[in-house]
Amino acid sequence: MTRIAVLDDWQNIARVCADWSALERRAEVVILTEPFADQDAAARVLVNFDIVVAMRERTVFSAGLIARLPRLRMIALTGVRSGTLDFDACTARGIVVCNTGSDHSNATTAEIALALLFAAARHVPAADRALRSGRFQDQVPLGTMLAGRKLGVVGLGKIGSRVARVGHALGMDVMAWSQNLTAERAVACDARLVDKATLFGEADAISLHLVLSDRTRGVVGPTELDRMKPHAILVNTSRGPLVDEKALLDHLRRGRLIAALDVFDQEPLPEEHPLRTLPNVVLTPHLGYCTREVYEQFYGESIENVLAFLDGKPIRVVNPSSLEKRIA
């Protein structure tokens, strides 16, 4: 019987977000709720599976791991793209990769960015902890009004443009920068184009919205962090490695900055990580796309993709050359 592994269901919601019955009539479906410790652990578990339903980029499928999975015939990728899947290795092996739409994740990620910004500006986590421990306003830091402040948006794509427009609606002075941003695009998003140094030097809050690549890795480094105003807020809902983590920790430990983070260099964030202990940090566990609406599309279309593959008529194929490899 065909064996299907549904990976990284960290919130235990796969079964309530989709109807798996049609697939379970044709295959054994195993839903895994814990992250793999490393690639060796992934190989040990997945070696006896034919199909993998991968949740975004949570498990890294390197060429080395793919080579250790001789039964693997298909990867049903949730979302449009993945920076942690070696597509060339899949194609070379004739492993078909299919993806899904992601109609709602731009809105949901913009919403979590704004939620983090509000939480950091008004110290919502500290207030919640105080109230639950029997205190009221005692030991809750004084908040900062966002209206009239300067918001810097790094990247004005589908997510960044939403954040910029909401910032403008709040009465913030919205500045924007990215490597290819034009003044016309900025104006269309209710922002004004500035250079990178100006954005980091003048913004009271900065929100990052770039795709991680060789060009953007470490785009926020020691120089940019040094330029930021004392007690400015840095929001990152894109990818952890956009920011130099060591430099950020230095600034946070000295109390210079406030960070509001949904993404990290290593996920899940290790229990002993220093970010967990710092009072001037608001943390969420990569919840940007984690809503019912997004998961229903991810899992629903993944099930469609797997059923089509089992019927010999794959759909939403990302690497069509793999089909030729399989026929050959």
mmCIF file of C-alpha atoms in Angstrom:
data_model
loop_
_atom_site.group_PDB
_atom_site.id
_atom_site.type_symbol
_atom_site.label_atom_id
_atom_site.label_comp_id
_atom_site.label_asym_id
_atom_site.label_seq_id
_atom_site.Cartn_x
_atom_site.Cartn_y
_atom_site.Cartn_z
ATOM 1 C CA MET A 1 0.000 0.000 0.000
ATOM 2 C CA THR A 2 1.120 3.541 -0.729
ATOM 3 C CA ARG A 3 2.322 5.288 2.436
ATOM 4 C CA ILE A 4 1.902 9.047 2.851
ATOM 5 C CA ALA A 5 3.570 11.151 5.540
ATOM 6 C CA VAL A 6 1.993 14.484 6.474
ATOM 7 C CA LEU A 7 4.798 16.438 8.085
ATOM 8 C CA ASP A 8 5.124 19.034 10.815
ATOM 9 C CA ASP A 9 1.532 19.378 11.959
ATOM 10 C CA TRP A 10 2.767 21.272 14.993
ATOM 11 C CA GLN A 11 -0.667 22.577 15.983
ATOM 12 C CA ASN A 12 -2.468 19.240 15.492
ATOM 13 C CA ILE A 13 -4.940 20.766 13.077
ATOM 14 C CA ALA A 14 -4.467 18.810 9.822
ATOM 15 C CA ARG A 15 -7.457 16.560 10.471
ATOM 16 C CA VAL A 16 -9.858 19.406 11.287
ATOM 17 C CA CYS A 17 -8.829 21.526 8.293
ATOM 18 C CA ALA A 18 -9.436 18.972 5.534
ATOM 19 C CA ASP A 19 -11.283 15.778 4.652
ATOM 20 C CA TRP A 20 -8.689 13.015 4.294
ATOM 21 C CA SER A 21 -11.171 10.175 3.790
ATOM 22 C CA ALA A 22 -10.810 9.867 0.003
ATOM 23 C CA LEU A 23 -7.055 9.625 0.371
ATOM 24 C CA GLU A 24 -7.242 7.191 3.285
ATOM 25 C CA ARG A 25 -9.314 4.819 1.177
ATOM 26 C CA ARG A 26 -6.361 4.521 -1.195
ATOM 27 C CA ALA A 27 -3.312 4.894 1.031
ATOM 28 C CA GLU A 28 -2.015 4.827 4.564
ATOM 29 C CA VAL A 29 -1.852 8.406 5.819
ATOM 30 C CA VAL A 30 0.433 9.116 8.787
ATOM 31 C CA ILE A 31 0.319 12.602 10.318
ATOM 32 C CA LEU A 32 3.495 13.615 12.150
ATOM 33 C CA THR A 33 3.184 16.348 14.778
ATOM 34 C CA GLU A 34 6.770 16.670 16.014
ATOM 35 C CA PRO A 35 9.688 18.329 14.178
ATOM 36 C CA PHE A 36 12.645 16.206 13.154
ATOM 37 C CA ALA A 37 15.733 16.739 15.300
ATOM 38 C CA ASP A 38 17.998 16.613 12.237
ATOM 39 C CA GLN A 39 18.306 15.146 8.745
ATOM 40 C CA ASP A 40 19.272 11.732 10.107
ATOM 41 C CA ALA A 41 16.045 11.602 12.098
ATOM 42 C CA ALA A 42 14.077 12.661 9.035
ATOM 43 C CA ALA A 43 15.697 9.942 6.947
ATOM 44 C CA ARG A 44 14.962 7.252 9.529
ATOM 45 C CA VAL A 45 11.273 8.137 9.664
ATOM 46 C CA LEU A 46 10.626 8.886 5.988
ATOM 47 C CA VAL A 47 12.590 6.050 4.381
ATOM 48 C CA ASN A 48 9.461 3.871 4.162
ATOM 49 C CA PHE A 49 7.128 6.495 2.687
ATOM 50 C CA ASP A 50 6.184 6.993 -0.968
ATOM 51 C CA ILE A 51 4.668 10.471 -0.711
ATOM 52 C CA VAL A 52 5.326 13.391 1.611
ATOM 53 C CA VAL A 53 2.976 16.300 2.314
ATOM 54 C CA ALA A 54 5.404 18.979 3.478
ATOM 55 C CA MET A 55 4.241 21.969 5.499
ATOM 56 C CA ARG A 56 5.989 24.950 3.924
ATOM 57 C CA GLU A 57 9.717 25.059 4.771
ATOM 58 C CA ARG A 58 9.634 23.399 8.177
ATOM 59 C CA THR A 59 11.570 20.293 7.123
ATOM 60 C CA VAL A 60 14.628 20.843 4.937
ATOM 61 C CA PHE A 61 14.724 18.493 1.952
ATOM 62 C CA SER A 62 18.353 18.682 0.901
ATOM 63 C CA ALA A 63 19.860 16.622 -1.897
ATOM 64 C CA GLY A 64 21.446 14.465 0.789
ATOM 65 C CA LEU A 65 18.151 13.674 2.464
ATOM 66 C CA ILE A 66 16.378 13.028 -0.837
ATOM 67 C CA ALA A 67 19.100 10.540 -1.790
ATOM 68 C CA ARG A 68 18.332 8.601 1.391
ATOM 69 C CA LEU A 69 14.626 8.158 0.557
ATOM 70 C CA PRO A 70 14.529 5.501 -2.195
ATOM 71 C CA ARG A 71 10.742 5.015 -2.050
ATOM 72 C CA LEU A 72 9.901 8.700 -2.370
ATOM 73 C CA ARG A 73 7.901 9.415 -5.542
ATOM 74 C CA MET A 74 6.099 12.666 -4.807
ATOM 75 C CA ILE A 75 6.301 15.727 -2.559
ATOM 76 C CA ALA A 76 3.069 17.655 -2.049
ATOM 77 C CA LEU A 77 4.345 21.085 -1.085
ATOM 78 C CA THR A 78 2.006 23.437 0.751
ATOM 79 C CA GLY A 79 2.308 26.979 -0.524
ATOM 80 C CA VAL A 80 3.702 28.294 -3.765
ATOM 81 C CA ARG A 81 7.443 27.953 -3.225
ATOM 82 C CA SER A 82 10.052 26.602 -0.837
ATOM 83 C CA GLY A 83 13.582 27.714 -0.125
ATOM 84 C CA THR A 84 14.387 24.501 1.743
ATOM 85 C CA LEU A 85 13.550 21.952 -0.948
ATOM 86 C CA ASP A 86 16.171 20.921 -3.517
ATOM 87 C CA PHE A 87 14.050 20.885 -6.670
ATOM 88 C CA ASP A 88 16.961 19.805 -8.880
ATOM 89 C CA ALA A 89 17.572 16.730 -6.749
ATOM 90 C CA CYS A 90 13.883 15.844 -6.939
ATOM 91 C CA THR A 91 13.807 16.283 -10.704
ATOM 92 C CA ALA A 92 16.935 14.170 -11.170
ATOM 93 C CA ARG A 93 15.269 11.340 -9.242
ATOM 94 C CA GLY A 94 11.932 11.720 -11.025
ATOM 95 C CA ILE A 95 10.242 12.851 -7.812
ATOM 96 C CA VAL A 96 7.219 14.952 -8.724
ATOM 97 C CA VAL A 97 6.755 18.139 -6.704
ATOM 98 C CA CYS A 98 3.324 19.759 -6.658
ATOM 99 C CA ASN A 99 2.361 22.963 -4.875
ATOM 100 C CA THR A 100 -0.795 24.718 -3.736
ATOM 101 C CA GLY A 101 -2.201 28.201 -3.881
ATOM 102 C CA SER A 102 -1.738 30.607 -1.022
ATOM 103 C CA ASP A 103 -4.613 33.021 -1.453
ATOM 104 C CA HIS A 104 -4.858 34.237 2.138
ATOM 105 C CA SER A 105 -1.311 34.109 3.512
ATOM 106 C CA ASN A 106 -0.399 37.635 2.406
ATOM 107 C CA ALA A 107 -3.228 39.045 4.502
ATOM 108 C CA THR A 108 -2.573 36.790 7.478
ATOM 109 C CA THR A 109 1.149 37.573 7.567
ATOM 110 C CA ALA A 110 0.491 41.303 7.330
ATOM 111 C CA GLU A 111 -1.970 40.929 10.204
ATOM 112 C CA ILE A 112 0.563 39.154 12.443
ATOM 113 C CA ALA A 113 3.139 41.860 11.645
ATOM 114 C CA LEU A 114 0.696 44.526 12.750
ATOM 115 C CA ALA A 115 -0.285 42.507 15.820
ATOM 116 C CA LEU A 116 3.379 42.290 16.826
ATOM 117 C CA LEU A 117 3.864 46.003 16.217
ATOM 118 C CA PHE A 118 0.897 46.880 18.444
ATOM 119 C CA ALA A 119 1.968 44.375 21.104
ATOM 120 C CA ALA A 120 5.501 45.778 21.211
ATOM 121 C CA ALA A 121 4.425 49.425 21.241
ATOM 122 C CA ARG A 122 1.930 48.914 24.082
ATOM 123 C CA HIS A 123 3.768 46.100 25.930
ATOM 124 C CA VAL A 124 0.781 43.780 25.645
ATOM 125 C CA PRO A 125 2.615 40.583 26.746
ATOM 126 C CA ALA A 126 3.953 42.300 29.887
ATOM 127 C CA ALA A 127 0.495 43.669 30.689
ATOM 128 C CA ASP A 128 -1.056 40.225 30.227
ATOM 129 C CA ARG A 129 1.536 38.617 32.524
ATOM 130 C CA ALA A 130 1.048 41.309 35.158
ATOM 131 C CA LEU A 131 -2.726 40.945 35.217
ATOM 132 C CA ARG A 132 -2.565 37.153 35.425
ATOM 133 C CA SER A 133 -0.120 37.344 38.353
ATOM 134 C CA GLY A 134 -2.431 39.553 40.413
ATOM 135 C CA ARG A 135 -1.031 42.969 39.501
ATOM 136 C CA PHE A 136 -2.834 45.603 37.475
ATOM 137 C CA GLN A 137 -0.766 48.409 35.908
ATOM 138 C CA ASP A 138 2.120 47.844 38.302
ATOM 139 C CA GLN A 139 5.397 46.993 36.492
ATOM 140 C CA VAL A 140 3.872 47.437 33.038
ATOM 141 C CA PRO A 141 6.154 49.693 30.937
ATOM 142 C CA LEU A 142 4.724 52.889 29.532
ATOM 143 C CA GLY A 143 3.444 52.445 25.990
ATOM 144 C CA THR A 144 4.178 54.446 22.839
ATOM 145 C CA MET A 145 1.549 55.956 20.539
ATOM 146 C CA LEU A 146 2.057 54.955 16.902
ATOM 147 C CA ALA A 147 0.076 57.798 15.321
ATOM 148 C CA GLY A 148 2.483 60.497 14.211
ATOM 149 C CA ARG A 149 5.489 58.153 14.407
ATOM 150 C CA LYS A 150 7.613 56.985 11.488
ATOM 151 C CA LEU A 151 7.127 53.466 10.152
ATOM 152 C CA GLY A 152 9.837 51.967 7.957
ATOM 153 C CA VAL A 153 8.742 49.130 5.669
ATOM 154 C CA VAL A 154 11.518 47.083 4.103
ATOM 155 C CA GLY A 155 10.004 45.511 0.995
ATOM 156 C CA LEU A 156 6.725 46.665 -0.570
ATOM 157 C CA GLY A 157 5.473 43.419 -2.035
ATOM 158 C CA LYS A 158 2.054 41.928 -1.361
ATOM 159 C CA ILE A 159 2.606 41.783 2.401
ATOM 160 C CA GLY A 160 4.680 44.910 2.920
ATOM 161 C CA SER A 161 2.240 47.023 0.929
ATOM 162 C CA ARG A 162 -0.606 45.946 3.232
ATOM 163 C CA VAL A 163 1.408 46.903 6.296
ATOM 164 C CA ALA A 164 2.332 50.257 4.737
ATOM 165 C CA ARG A 165 -1.284 51.114 3.962
ATOM 166 C CA VAL A 166 -2.446 50.243 7.471
ATOM 167 C CA GLY A 167 0.405 52.270 8.918
ATOM 168 C CA HIS A 168 -0.695 55.208 6.813
ATOM 169 C CA ALA A 169 -4.299 54.740 7.965
ATOM 170 C CA LEU A 170 -3.084 54.874 11.577
ATOM 171 C CA GLY A 171 -1.574 58.279 10.919
ATOM 172 C CA MET A 172 2.018 57.093 10.699
ATOM 173 C CA ASP A 173 4.608 58.620 8.362
ATOM 174 C CA VAL A 174 5.411 55.572 6.220
ATOM 175 C CA MET A 175 8.854 55.235 4.635
ATOM 176 C CA ALA A 176 9.926 52.332 2.446
ATOM 177 C CA TRP A 177 13.086 50.853 1.001
ATOM 178 C CA SER A 178 14.181 47.779 -0.893
ATOM 179 C CA GLN A 179 16.841 47.158 -3.494
ATOM 180 C CA ASN A 180 14.536 47.594 -6.509
ATOM 181 C CA LEU A 181 11.795 49.777 -5.092
ATOM 182 C CA THR A 182 10.666 52.749 -7.166
ATOM 183 C CA ALA A 183 9.201 56.031 -5.955
ATOM 184 C CA GLU A 184 6.036 55.322 -7.961
ATOM 185 C CA ARG A 185 5.501 51.979 -6.272
ATOM 186 C CA ALA A 186 6.049 53.550 -2.858
ATOM 187 C CA VAL A 187 3.497 56.293 -3.503
ATOM 188 C CA ALA A 188 0.966 53.702 -4.708
ATOM 189 C CA CYS A 189 1.321 51.998 -1.316
ATOM 190 C CA ASP A 190 0.876 55.200 0.720
ATOM 191 C CA ALA A 191 4.592 55.393 1.463
ATOM 192 C CA ARG A 192 7.584 57.435 0.371
ATOM 193 C CA LEU A 193 10.806 56.018 -0.963
ATOM 194 C CA VAL A 194 13.942 56.689 1.110
ATOM 195 C CA ASP A 195 17.405 55.191 1.095
ATOM 196 C CA LYS A 196 18.315 52.393 3.451
ATOM 197 C CA ALA A 197 20.373 54.554 5.822
ATOM 198 C CA THR A 198 17.535 57.067 6.185
ATOM 199 C CA LEU A 199 14.950 54.390 6.903
ATOM 200 C CA PHE A 200 16.985 52.725 9.622
ATOM 201 C CA GLY A 201 18.115 56.034 11.085
ATOM 202 C CA GLU A 202 14.735 57.770 11.262
ATOM 203 C CA ALA A 203 12.064 55.093 11.726
ATOM 204 C CA ASP A 204 10.466 54.539 15.119
ATOM 205 C CA ALA A 205 9.366 51.091 13.974
ATOM 206 C CA ILE A 206 10.620 48.918 11.116
ATOM 207 C CA SER A 207 8.829 45.941 9.577
ATOM 208 C CA LEU A 208 10.663 43.490 7.305
ATOM 209 C CA HIS A 209 8.960 41.994 4.245
ATOM 210 C CA LEU A 210 11.607 40.483 1.968
ATOM 211 C CA VAL A 211 12.039 37.013 0.500
ATOM 212 C CA LEU A 212 15.150 35.343 1.915
ATOM 213 C CA SER A 213 17.863 34.941 -0.726
ATOM 214 C CA ASP A 214 21.619 35.275 -1.031
ATOM 215 C CA ARG A 215 21.052 38.970 -1.689
ATOM 216 C CA THR A 216 18.852 39.595 1.345
ATOM 217 C CA ARG A 217 20.460 37.320 3.931
ATOM 218 C CA GLY A 218 21.797 39.576 6.682
ATOM 219 C CA VAL A 219 20.254 42.673 5.067
ATOM 220 C CA VAL A 220 19.809 43.983 8.608
ATOM 221 C CA GLY A 221 23.266 43.798 10.087
ATOM 222 C CA PRO A 222 25.301 45.635 12.748
ATOM 223 C CA THR A 223 25.403 48.850 10.678
ATOM 224 C CA GLU A 224 21.627 49.024 10.293
ATOM 225 C CA LEU A 225 20.974 48.124 13.932
ATOM 226 C CA ASP A 226 23.474 50.727 15.115
ATOM 227 C CA ARG A 227 21.602 53.369 13.116
ATOM 228 C CA MET A 228 18.238 52.612 14.718
ATOM 229 C CA LYS A 229 16.852 55.024 17.285
ATOM 230 C CA PRO A 230 17.020 53.985 20.942
ATOM 231 C CA HIS A 231 13.949 51.907 21.812
ATOM 232 C CA ALA A 232 12.859 51.635 18.165
ATOM 233 C CA ILE A 233 10.861 48.498 17.292
ATOM 234 C CA LEU A 234 12.068 45.892 14.787
ATOM 235 C CA VAL A 235 9.334 43.578 13.478
ATOM 236 C CA ASN A 236 10.286 40.467 11.498
ATOM 237 C CA THR A 237 7.609 38.181 10.084
ATOM 238 C CA SER A 238 9.548 37.184 6.946
ATOM 239 C CA ARG A 239 12.584 35.007 7.706
ATOM 240 C CA GLY A 240 14.983 34.992 10.650
ATOM 241 C CA PRO A 241 18.246 35.144 8.649
ATOM 242 C CA LEU A 242 17.307 38.531 7.182
ATOM 243 C CA VAL A 243 18.670 39.875 10.476
ATOM 244 C CA ASP A 244 22.125 39.292 11.960
ATOM 245 C CA GLU A 245 20.988 37.475 15.092
ATOM 246 C CA LYS A 246 24.200 37.992 17.052
ATOM 247 C CA ALA A 247 24.117 41.750 16.473
ATOM 248 C CA LEU A 248 20.408 41.919 17.315
ATOM 249 C CA LEU A 249 20.945 40.052 20.590
ATOM 250 C CA ASP A 250 23.692 42.499 21.512
ATOM 251 C CA HIS A 251 21.369 45.467 21.058
ATOM 252 C CA LEU A 252 18.528 43.753 22.901
ATOM 253 C CA ARG A 253 20.677 42.812 25.868
ATOM 254 C CA ARG A 254 21.777 46.432 26.177
ATOM 255 C CA GLY A 255 18.157 47.559 26.081
ATOM 256 C CA ARG A 256 18.672 49.711 22.992
ATOM 257 C CA LEU A 257 15.939 48.168 20.857
ATOM 258 C CA ILE A 258 12.638 46.340 21.048
ATOM 259 C CA ALA A 259 12.121 43.298 18.823
ATOM 260 C CA ALA A 260 8.852 41.688 17.743
ATOM 261 C CA LEU A 261 9.641 38.389 16.036
ATOM 262 C CA ASP A 262 7.592 35.653 14.397
ATOM 263 C CA VAL A 263 10.541 33.986 12.617
ATOM 264 C CA PHE A 264 13.956 32.756 13.716
ATOM 265 C CA ASP A 265 17.242 31.389 12.421
ATOM 266 C CA GLN A 266 16.329 27.978 13.831
ATOM 267 C CA GLU A 267 12.748 26.770 14.072
ATOM 268 C CA PRO A 268 11.336 25.638 16.386
ATOM 269 C CA LEU A 269 13.218 28.141 18.554
ATOM 270 C CA PRO A 270 15.406 26.109 20.960
ATOM 271 C CA GLU A 271 14.263 26.099 24.579
ATOM 272 C CA GLU A 272 17.559 27.561 25.773
ATOM 273 C CA HIS A 273 17.659 30.370 23.216
ATOM 274 C CA PRO A 274 18.401 33.774 24.818
ATOM 275 C CA LEU A 275 15.531 35.455 22.971
ATOM 276 C CA ARG A 276 13.172 33.588 25.287
ATOM 277 C CA THR A 277 14.535 35.382 28.353
ATOM 278 C CA LEU A 278 14.707 39.006 27.203
ATOM 279 C CA PRO A 279 11.964 41.372 28.445
ATOM 280 C CA ASN A 280 12.159 43.716 25.441
ATOM 281 C CA VAL A 281 11.154 41.026 22.931
ATOM 282 C CA VAL A 282 7.686 39.932 21.785
ATOM 283 C CA LEU A 283 7.722 36.413 20.342
ATOM 284 C CA THR A 284 5.251 34.345 18.326
ATOM 285 C CA PRO A 285 6.043 30.860 16.928
ATOM 286 C CA HIS A 286 5.934 31.540 13.157
ATOM 287 C CA LEU A 287 2.203 32.109 13.074
ATOM 288 C CA GLY A 288 2.153 34.382 10.026
ATOM 289 C CA TYR A 289 0.275 31.942 7.780
ATOM 290 C CA CYS A 290 -1.201 29.765 10.513
ATOM 291 C CA THR A 291 -4.924 30.385 10.186
ATOM 292 C CA ARG A 292 -7.785 28.071 9.373
ATOM 293 C CA GLU A 293 -8.355 29.741 6.000
ATOM 294 C CA VAL A 294 -4.763 29.162 4.905
ATOM 295 C CA TYR A 295 -4.553 25.595 6.191
ATOM 296 C CA GLU A 296 -7.831 24.633 4.551
ATOM 297 C CA GLN A 297 -6.396 25.643 1.189
ATOM 298 C CA PHE A 298 -2.987 24.074 1.862
ATOM 299 C CA TYR A 299 -4.334 20.703 2.941
ATOM 300 C CA GLY A 300 -7.358 20.658 0.636
ATOM 301 C CA GLU A 301 -5.294 21.278 -2.487
ATOM 302 C CA SER A 302 -2.535 18.934 -1.279
ATOM 303 C CA ILE A 303 -5.078 16.129 -1.047
ATOM 304 C CA GLU A 304 -6.232 16.959 -4.590
ATOM 305 C CA ASN A 305 -2.608 16.880 -5.748
ATOM 306 C CA VAL A 306 -1.915 13.484 -4.203
ATOM 307 C CA LEU A 307 -5.113 11.944 -5.557
ATOM 308 C CA ALA A 308 -4.313 13.243 -9.050
ATOM 309 C CA PHE A 309 -0.808 11.793 -8.780
ATOM 310 C CA LEU A 310 -2.181 8.407 -7.709
ATOM 311 C CA ASP A 311 -4.485 8.551 -10.743
ATOM 312 C CA GLY A 312 -1.468 9.099 -12.980
ATOM 313 C CA LYS A 313 -2.591 12.629 -13.904
ATOM 314 C CA PRO A 314 -0.559 14.938 -11.649
ATOM 315 C CA ILE A 315 -1.647 18.571 -11.320
ATOM 316 C CA ARG A 316 0.047 21.776 -10.119
ATOM 317 C CA VAL A 317 3.439 20.265 -10.952
ATOM 318 C CA VAL A 318 6.341 22.578 -10.111
ATOM 319 C CA ASN A 319 9.046 20.494 -11.813
ATOM 320 C CA PRO A 320 7.471 19.101 -15.017
ATOM 321 C CA SER A 321 10.825 17.680 -16.129
ATOM 322 C CA SER A 322 10.416 15.083 -13.385
ATOM 323 C CA LEU A 323 7.539 13.568 -15.348
ATOM 324 C CA GLU A 324 9.829 12.952 -18.323
ATOM 325 C CA LYS A 325 12.387 11.404 -15.973
ATOM 326 C CA ARG A 326 9.749 9.031 -14.591
ATOM 327 C CA ILE A 327 8.633 7.969 -18.076
ATOM 328 C CA ALA A 328 12.218 7.404 -19.152
#
